[in-house]
């Protein structure tokens, strides 16, 4: 079995390629976007490969995809999946994560993560594709709860809530959950819901990883843009998520207007402090009840 990372990590981003391999600050793992490292059926070489190899020597590395379109109508791309498996094997990745959404139709990418109708037919469709992907990658798959700004219509109007839908998918697919805490908060604000209730409606017990990120307000809505520090409300929700899921690996996502490495690591330090507090509290509670 591959070694599962622990603690708090950051994304492997091009702005930090030169200094990250020499970083001396505390850092528990990295996460990369595999679409940046595989193409034309093989792992790319050049500078990206050299930086990746240097990072592999120092940290566990996870892979988080953005293009699998697990809820979409197009067949899964077997050539890309073969190349992806090669990368995951090289990383010794314990699992692969992608989004519970659709991205492309008819071979054309939307360049965005689009919501799926929350209905029974979509549950079966997504679960079937997740199981097929896990079989081809020969490792577990985890799906992320996305941020969405419109709810897709459901034929006949017999729809589900987001939490009910996500739970139905992961249970039928027997897969894992990548719990994005910022997405929970953004959706709760945008759709006038309670963030804590939204968190608890998800299959948190299946979580293998947590994502934290920043968002921005545009008019009446919050936009999940991954280009700002984590806000206080999301930090509070993160603490609640850890109390429910346990101290699972947590990633700071910063993908737009990427700042200096030290700024991202400062966010990781804040997350790690909360992570350690919750871990200690859970350990103390377990000892007291033993």
GROMACS .gro file of N, CA and C in nm, residues 30-121:
model
  276
   30UNK      N    1   0.262   1.756  -0.084
   30UNK     CA    2   0.224   1.841  -0.197
   30UNK      C    3   0.108   1.776  -0.273
   31UNK      N    4   0.039   1.858  -0.348
   31UNK     CA    5  -0.064   1.807  -0.438
   31UNK      C    6  -0.045   1.874  -0.574
   32UNK      N    7  -0.051   1.794  -0.679
   32UNK     CA    8  -0.034   1.849  -0.813
   32UNK      C    9  -0.160   1.827  -0.896
   33UNK      N   10  -0.170   1.906  -1.001
   33UNK     CA   11  -0.275   1.888  -1.101
   33UNK      C   12  -0.217   1.798  -1.210
   34UNK      N   13  -0.265   1.675  -1.225
   34UNK     CA   14  -0.200   1.583  -1.317
   34UNK      C   15  -0.203   1.628  -1.462
   35UNK      N   16  -0.303   1.708  -1.499
   35UNK     CA   17  -0.310   1.757  -1.637
   35UNK      C   18  -0.187   1.840  -1.674
   36UNK      N   19  -0.115   1.891  -1.575
   36UNK     CA   20   0.007   1.968  -1.601
   36UNK      C   21   0.129   1.879  -1.622
   37UNK      N   22   0.115   1.750  -1.595
   37UNK     CA   23   0.232   1.662  -1.598
   37UNK      C   24   0.219   1.544  -1.694
   38UNK      N   25   0.099   1.516  -1.743
   38UNK     CA   26   0.084   1.408  -1.839
   38UNK      C   27   0.016   1.462  -1.964
   39UNK      N   28   0.052   1.405  -2.077
   39UNK     CA   29  -0.007   1.445  -2.203
   39UNK      C   30   0.039   1.354  -2.314
   40UNK      N   31  -0.042   1.345  -2.418
   40UNK     CA   32  -0.010   1.259  -2.532
   40UNK      C   33   0.023   1.117  -2.486
   41UNK      N   34  -0.046   1.073  -2.380
   41UNK     CA   35  -0.033   0.935  -2.337
   41UNK      C   36   0.087   0.903  -2.252
   42UNK      N   37   0.165   1.005  -2.211
   42UNK     CA   38   0.287   0.975  -2.134
   42UNK      C   39   0.318   1.088  -2.038
   43UNK      N   40   0.404   1.057  -1.941
   43UNK     CA   41   0.453   1.157  -1.846
   43UNK      C   42   0.549   1.250  -1.918
   44UNK      N   43   0.525   1.381  -1.905
   44UNK     CA   44   0.608   1.478  -1.973
   44UNK      C   45   0.746   1.488  -1.910
   45UNK      N   46   0.843   1.531  -1.989
   45UNK     CA   47   0.978   1.550  -1.940
   45UNK      C   48   1.009   1.697  -1.920
   46UNK      N   49   1.136   1.735  -1.933
   46UNK     CA   50   1.175   1.874  -1.923
   46UNK      C   51   1.178   1.924  -1.780
   47UNK      N   52   1.164   2.056  -1.767
   47UNK     CA   53   1.175   2.121  -1.635
   47UNK      C   54   1.070   2.069  -1.540
   48UNK      N   55   0.946   2.052  -1.587
   48UNK     CA   56   0.840   2.003  -1.499
   48UNK      C   57   0.879   1.870  -1.438
   49UNK      N   58   0.934   1.780  -1.517
   49UNK     CA   59   0.973   1.648  -1.469
   49UNK      C   60   1.087   1.659  -1.367
   50UNK      N   61   1.182   1.748  -1.393
   50UNK     CA   62   1.294   1.763  -1.299
   50UNK      C   63   1.246   1.816  -1.164
   51UNK      N   64   1.157   1.915  -1.168
   51UNK     CA   65   1.103   1.968  -1.042
   51UNK      C   66   1.023   1.862  -0.970
   52UNK      N   67   0.941   1.788  -1.045
   52UNK     CA   68   0.861   1.682  -0.984
   52UNK      C   69   0.951   1.578  -0.919
   53UNK      N   70   1.055   1.535  -0.988
   53UNK     CA   71   1.145   1.435  -0.931
   53UNK      C   72   1.210   1.485  -0.802
   54UNK      N   73   1.248   1.613  -0.800
   54UNK     CA   74   1.309   1.669  -0.680
   54UNK      C   75   1.210   1.670  -0.564
   55UNK      N   76   1.084   1.699  -0.593
   55UNK     CA   77   0.983   1.704  -0.488
   55UNK      C   78   0.946   1.564  -0.439
   56UNK      N   79   0.945   1.466  -0.531
   56UNK     CA   80   0.915   1.329  -0.492
   56UNK      C   81   1.015   1.279  -0.388
   57UNK      N   82   1.139   1.324  -0.400
   57UNK     CA   83   1.242   1.281  -0.305
   57UNK      C   84   1.218   1.335  -0.164
   58UNK      N   85   1.138   1.442  -0.152
   58UNK     CA   86   1.122   1.508  -0.023
   58UNK      C   87   0.986   1.488   0.043
   59UNK      N   88   0.881   1.479  -0.038
   59UNK     CA   89   0.747   1.478   0.020
   59UNK      C   90   0.656   1.376  -0.048
   60UNK      N   91   0.554   1.326   0.024
   60UNK     CA   92   0.445   1.255  -0.044
   60UNK      C   93   0.373   1.354  -0.136
   61UNK      N   94   0.325   1.304  -0.250
   61UNK     CA   95   0.256   1.390  -0.345
   61UNK      C   96   0.125   1.324  -0.388
   62UNK      N   97   0.017   1.400  -0.378
   62UNK     CA   98  -0.114   1.357  -0.422
   62UNK      C   99  -0.147   1.420  -0.556
   63UNK      N  100  -0.243   1.362  -0.627
   63UNK     CA  101  -0.286   1.413  -0.758
   63UNK      C  102  -0.434   1.445  -0.754
   64UNK      N  103  -0.467   1.566  -0.797
   64UNK     CA  104  -0.606   1.614  -0.796
   64UNK      C  105  -0.641   1.663  -0.936
   65UNK      N  106  -0.727   1.589  -1.005
   65UNK     CA  107  -0.759   1.620  -1.144
   65UNK      C  108  -0.874   1.719  -1.160
   66UNK      N  109  -0.881   1.777  -1.279
   66UNK     CA  110  -0.985   1.876  -1.309
   66UNK      C  111  -1.059   1.847  -1.439
   67UNK      N  112  -1.028   1.736  -1.506
   67UNK     CA  113  -1.083   1.717  -1.640
   67UNK      C  114  -1.148   1.582  -1.664
   68UNK      N  115  -1.164   1.499  -1.561
   68UNK     CA  116  -1.215   1.364  -1.585
   68UNK      C  117  -1.362   1.365  -1.624
   69UNK      N  118  -1.436   1.466  -1.583
   69UNK     CA  119  -1.577   1.481  -1.618
   69UNK      C  120  -1.657   1.356  -1.580
   70UNK      N  121  -1.649   1.323  -1.452
   70UNK     CA  122  -1.711   1.200  -1.403
   70UNK      C  123  -1.863   1.200  -1.417
   71UNK      N  124  -1.924   1.317  -1.424
   71UNK     CA  125  -2.068   1.324  -1.442
   71UNK      C  126  -2.109   1.351  -1.584
   72UNK      N  127  -2.015   1.355  -1.676
   72UNK     CA  128  -2.045   1.392  -1.814
   72UNK      C  129  -2.090   1.276  -1.900
   73UNK      N  130  -2.133   1.306  -2.022
   73UNK     CA  131  -2.183   1.201  -2.112
   73UNK      C  132  -2.076   1.134  -2.197
   74UNK      N  133  -1.959   1.198  -2.213
   74UNK     CA  134  -1.856   1.142  -2.300
   74UNK      C  135  -1.789   1.021  -2.234
   75UNK      N  136  -1.748   0.923  -2.313
   75UNK     CA  137  -1.674   0.809  -2.255
   75UNK      C  138  -1.547   0.857  -2.186
   76UNK      N  139  -1.508   0.786  -2.082
   76UNK     CA  140  -1.380   0.817  -2.016
   76UNK      C  141  -1.266   0.796  -2.114
   77UNK      N  142  -1.168   0.885  -2.110
   77UNK     CA  143  -1.055   0.882  -2.203
   77UNK      C  144  -0.953   0.778  -2.156
   78UNK      N  145  -0.955   0.662  -2.217
   78UNK     CA  146  -0.868   0.553  -2.172
   78UNK      C  147  -0.720   0.585  -2.192
   79UNK      N  148  -0.687   0.656  -2.300
   79UNK     CA  149  -0.548   0.692  -2.321
   79UNK      C  150  -0.496   0.784  -2.212
   80UNK      N  151  -0.576   0.883  -2.177
   80UNK     CA  152  -0.536   0.973  -2.068
   80UNK      C  153  -0.528   0.898  -1.936
   81UNK      N  154  -0.622   0.807  -1.913
   81UNK     CA  155  -0.622   0.734  -1.787
   81UNK      C  156  -0.497   0.646  -1.775
   82UNK      N  157  -0.453   0.587  -1.886
   82UNK     CA  158  -0.329   0.507  -1.882
   82UNK      C  159  -0.210   0.596  -1.844
   83UNK      N  160  -0.202   0.715  -1.904
   83UNK     CA  161  -0.094   0.807  -1.869
   83UNK      C  162  -0.105   0.853  -1.724
   84UNK      N  163  -0.227   0.879  -1.681
   84UNK     CA  164  -0.250   0.921  -1.543
   84UNK      C  165  -0.206   0.811  -1.447
   85UNK      N  166  -0.240   0.687  -1.478
   85UNK     CA  167  -0.198   0.577  -1.391
   85UNK      C  168  -0.046   0.571  -1.381
   86UNK      N  169   0.023   0.595  -1.491
   86UNK     CA  170   0.168   0.597  -1.486
   86UNK      C  171   0.222   0.702  -1.391
   87UNK      N  172   0.159   0.820  -1.393
   87UNK     CA  173   0.199   0.925  -1.301
   87UNK      C  174   0.169   0.887  -1.157
   88UNK      N  175   0.050   0.834  -1.132
   88UNK     CA  176   0.012   0.794  -0.996
   88UNK      C  177   0.104   0.686  -0.943
   89UNK      N  178   0.142   0.593  -1.029
   89UNK     CA  179   0.236   0.488  -0.987
   89UNK      C  180   0.371   0.549  -0.951
   90UNK      N  181   0.414   0.647  -1.029
   90UNK     CA  182   0.542   0.712  -1.000
   90UNK      C  183   0.537   0.786  -0.867
   91UNK      N  184   0.422   0.846  -0.839
   91UNK     CA  185   0.405   0.919  -0.713
   91UNK      C  186   0.381   0.825  -0.595
   92UNK      N  187   0.351   0.699  -0.625
   92UNK     CA  188   0.308   0.604  -0.522
   92UNK      C  189   0.185   0.660  -0.450
   93UNK      N  190   0.094   0.718  -0.529
   93UNK     CA  191  -0.024   0.786  -0.473
   93UNK      C  192  -0.123   0.685  -0.418
   94UNK      N  193  -0.171   0.705  -0.295
   94UNK     CA  194  -0.263   0.610  -0.234
   94UNK      C  195  -0.404   0.616  -0.293
   95UNK      N  196  -0.438   0.730  -0.354
   95UNK     CA  197  -0.570   0.746  -0.415
   95UNK      C  198  -0.562   0.857  -0.518
   96UNK      N  199  -0.667   0.872  -0.596
   96UNK     CA  200  -0.676   0.979  -0.695
   96UNK      C  201  -0.803   1.057  -0.668
   97UNK      N  202  -0.797   1.190  -0.681
   97UNK     CA  203  -0.915   1.272  -0.656
   97UNK      C  204  -0.952   1.353  -0.778
   98UNK      N  205  -1.082   1.372  -0.796
   98UNK     CA  206  -1.135   1.456  -0.903
   98UNK      C  207  -1.269   1.510  -0.854
   99UNK      N  208  -1.338   1.583  -0.939
   99UNK     CA  209  -1.459   1.655  -0.899
   99UNK      C  210  -1.585   1.580  -0.939
  100UNK      N  211  -1.686   1.588  -0.853
  100UNK     CA  212  -1.816   1.529  -0.884
  100UNK      C  213  -1.894   1.632  -0.966
  101UNK      N  214  -1.869   1.630  -1.097
  101UNK     CA  215  -1.925   1.730  -1.186
  101UNK      C  216  -1.911   1.681  -1.329
  102UNK      N  217  -1.947   1.766  -1.425
  102UNK     CA  218  -1.909   1.737  -1.563
  102UNK      C  219  -1.834   1.857  -1.617
  103UNK      N  220  -1.745   1.829  -1.712
  103UNK     CA  221  -1.656   1.932  -1.767
  103UNK      C  222  -1.674   1.945  -1.917
  104UNK      N  223  -1.694   1.832  -1.985
  104UNK     CA  224  -1.695   1.834  -2.131
  104UNK      C  225  -1.816   1.761  -2.187
  105UNK      N  226  -1.854   1.803  -2.308
  105UNK     CA  227  -1.964   1.741  -2.383
  105UNK      C  228  -1.923   1.735  -2.529
  106UNK      N  229  -1.936   1.618  -2.590
  106UNK     CA  230  -1.899   1.605  -2.730
  106UNK      C  231  -1.754   1.635  -2.757
  107UNK      N  232  -1.669   1.607  -2.658
  107UNK     CA  233  -1.526   1.630  -2.675
  107UNK      C  234  -1.483   1.773  -2.657
  108UNK      N  235  -1.575   1.862  -2.626
  108UNK     CA  236  -1.542   2.003  -2.607
  108UNK      C  237  -1.548   2.036  -2.458
  109UNK      N  238  -1.440   2.095  -2.408
  109UNK     CA  239  -1.432   2.127  -2.267
  109UNK      C  240  -1.494   2.263  -2.239
  110UNK      N  241  -1.566   2.272  -2.128
  110UNK     CA  242  -1.623   2.399  -2.084
  110UNK      C  243  -1.519   2.484  -2.012
  111UNK      N  244  -1.407   2.423  -1.976
  111UNK     CA  245  -1.304   2.489  -1.894
  111UNK      C  246  -1.361   2.531  -1.759
  112UNK      N  247  -1.461   2.457  -1.712
  112UNK     CA  248  -1.520   2.487  -1.583
  112UNK      C  249  -1.576   2.358  -1.524
  113UNK      N  250  -1.606   2.362  -1.395
  113UNK     CA  251  -1.662   2.247  -1.324
  113UNK      C  252  -1.812   2.271  -1.310
  114UNK      N  253  -1.891   2.197  -1.385
  114UNK     CA  254  -2.035   2.223  -1.395
  114UNK      C  255  -2.114   2.123  -1.312
  115UNK      N  256  -2.222   2.168  -1.248
  115UNK     CA  257  -2.298   2.080  -1.159
  115UNK      C  258  -2.381   1.977  -1.235
  116UNK      N  259  -2.408   1.869  -1.166
  116UNK     CA  260  -2.487   1.757  -1.218
  116UNK      C  261  -2.627   1.767  -1.157
  117UNK      N  262  -2.731   1.728  -1.229
  117UNK     CA  263  -2.863   1.722  -1.165
  117UNK      C  264  -2.861   1.628  -1.045
  118UNK      N  265  -2.914   1.673  -0.935
  118UNK     CA  266  -2.916   1.591  -0.814
  118UNK      C  267  -3.036   1.496  -0.820
  119UNK      N  268  -3.018   1.386  -0.892
  119UNK     CA  269  -3.128   1.292  -0.910
  119UNK      C  270  -3.074   1.149  -0.913
  120UNK      N  271  -3.163   1.052  -0.904
  120UNK     CA  272  -3.126   0.911  -0.895
  120UNK      C  273  -3.053   0.864  -1.020
  121UNK      N  274  -3.099   0.906  -1.138
  121UNK     CA  275  -3.033   0.863  -1.261
  121UNK      C  276  -2.888   0.910  -1.264
   0.00000   0.00000   0.00000
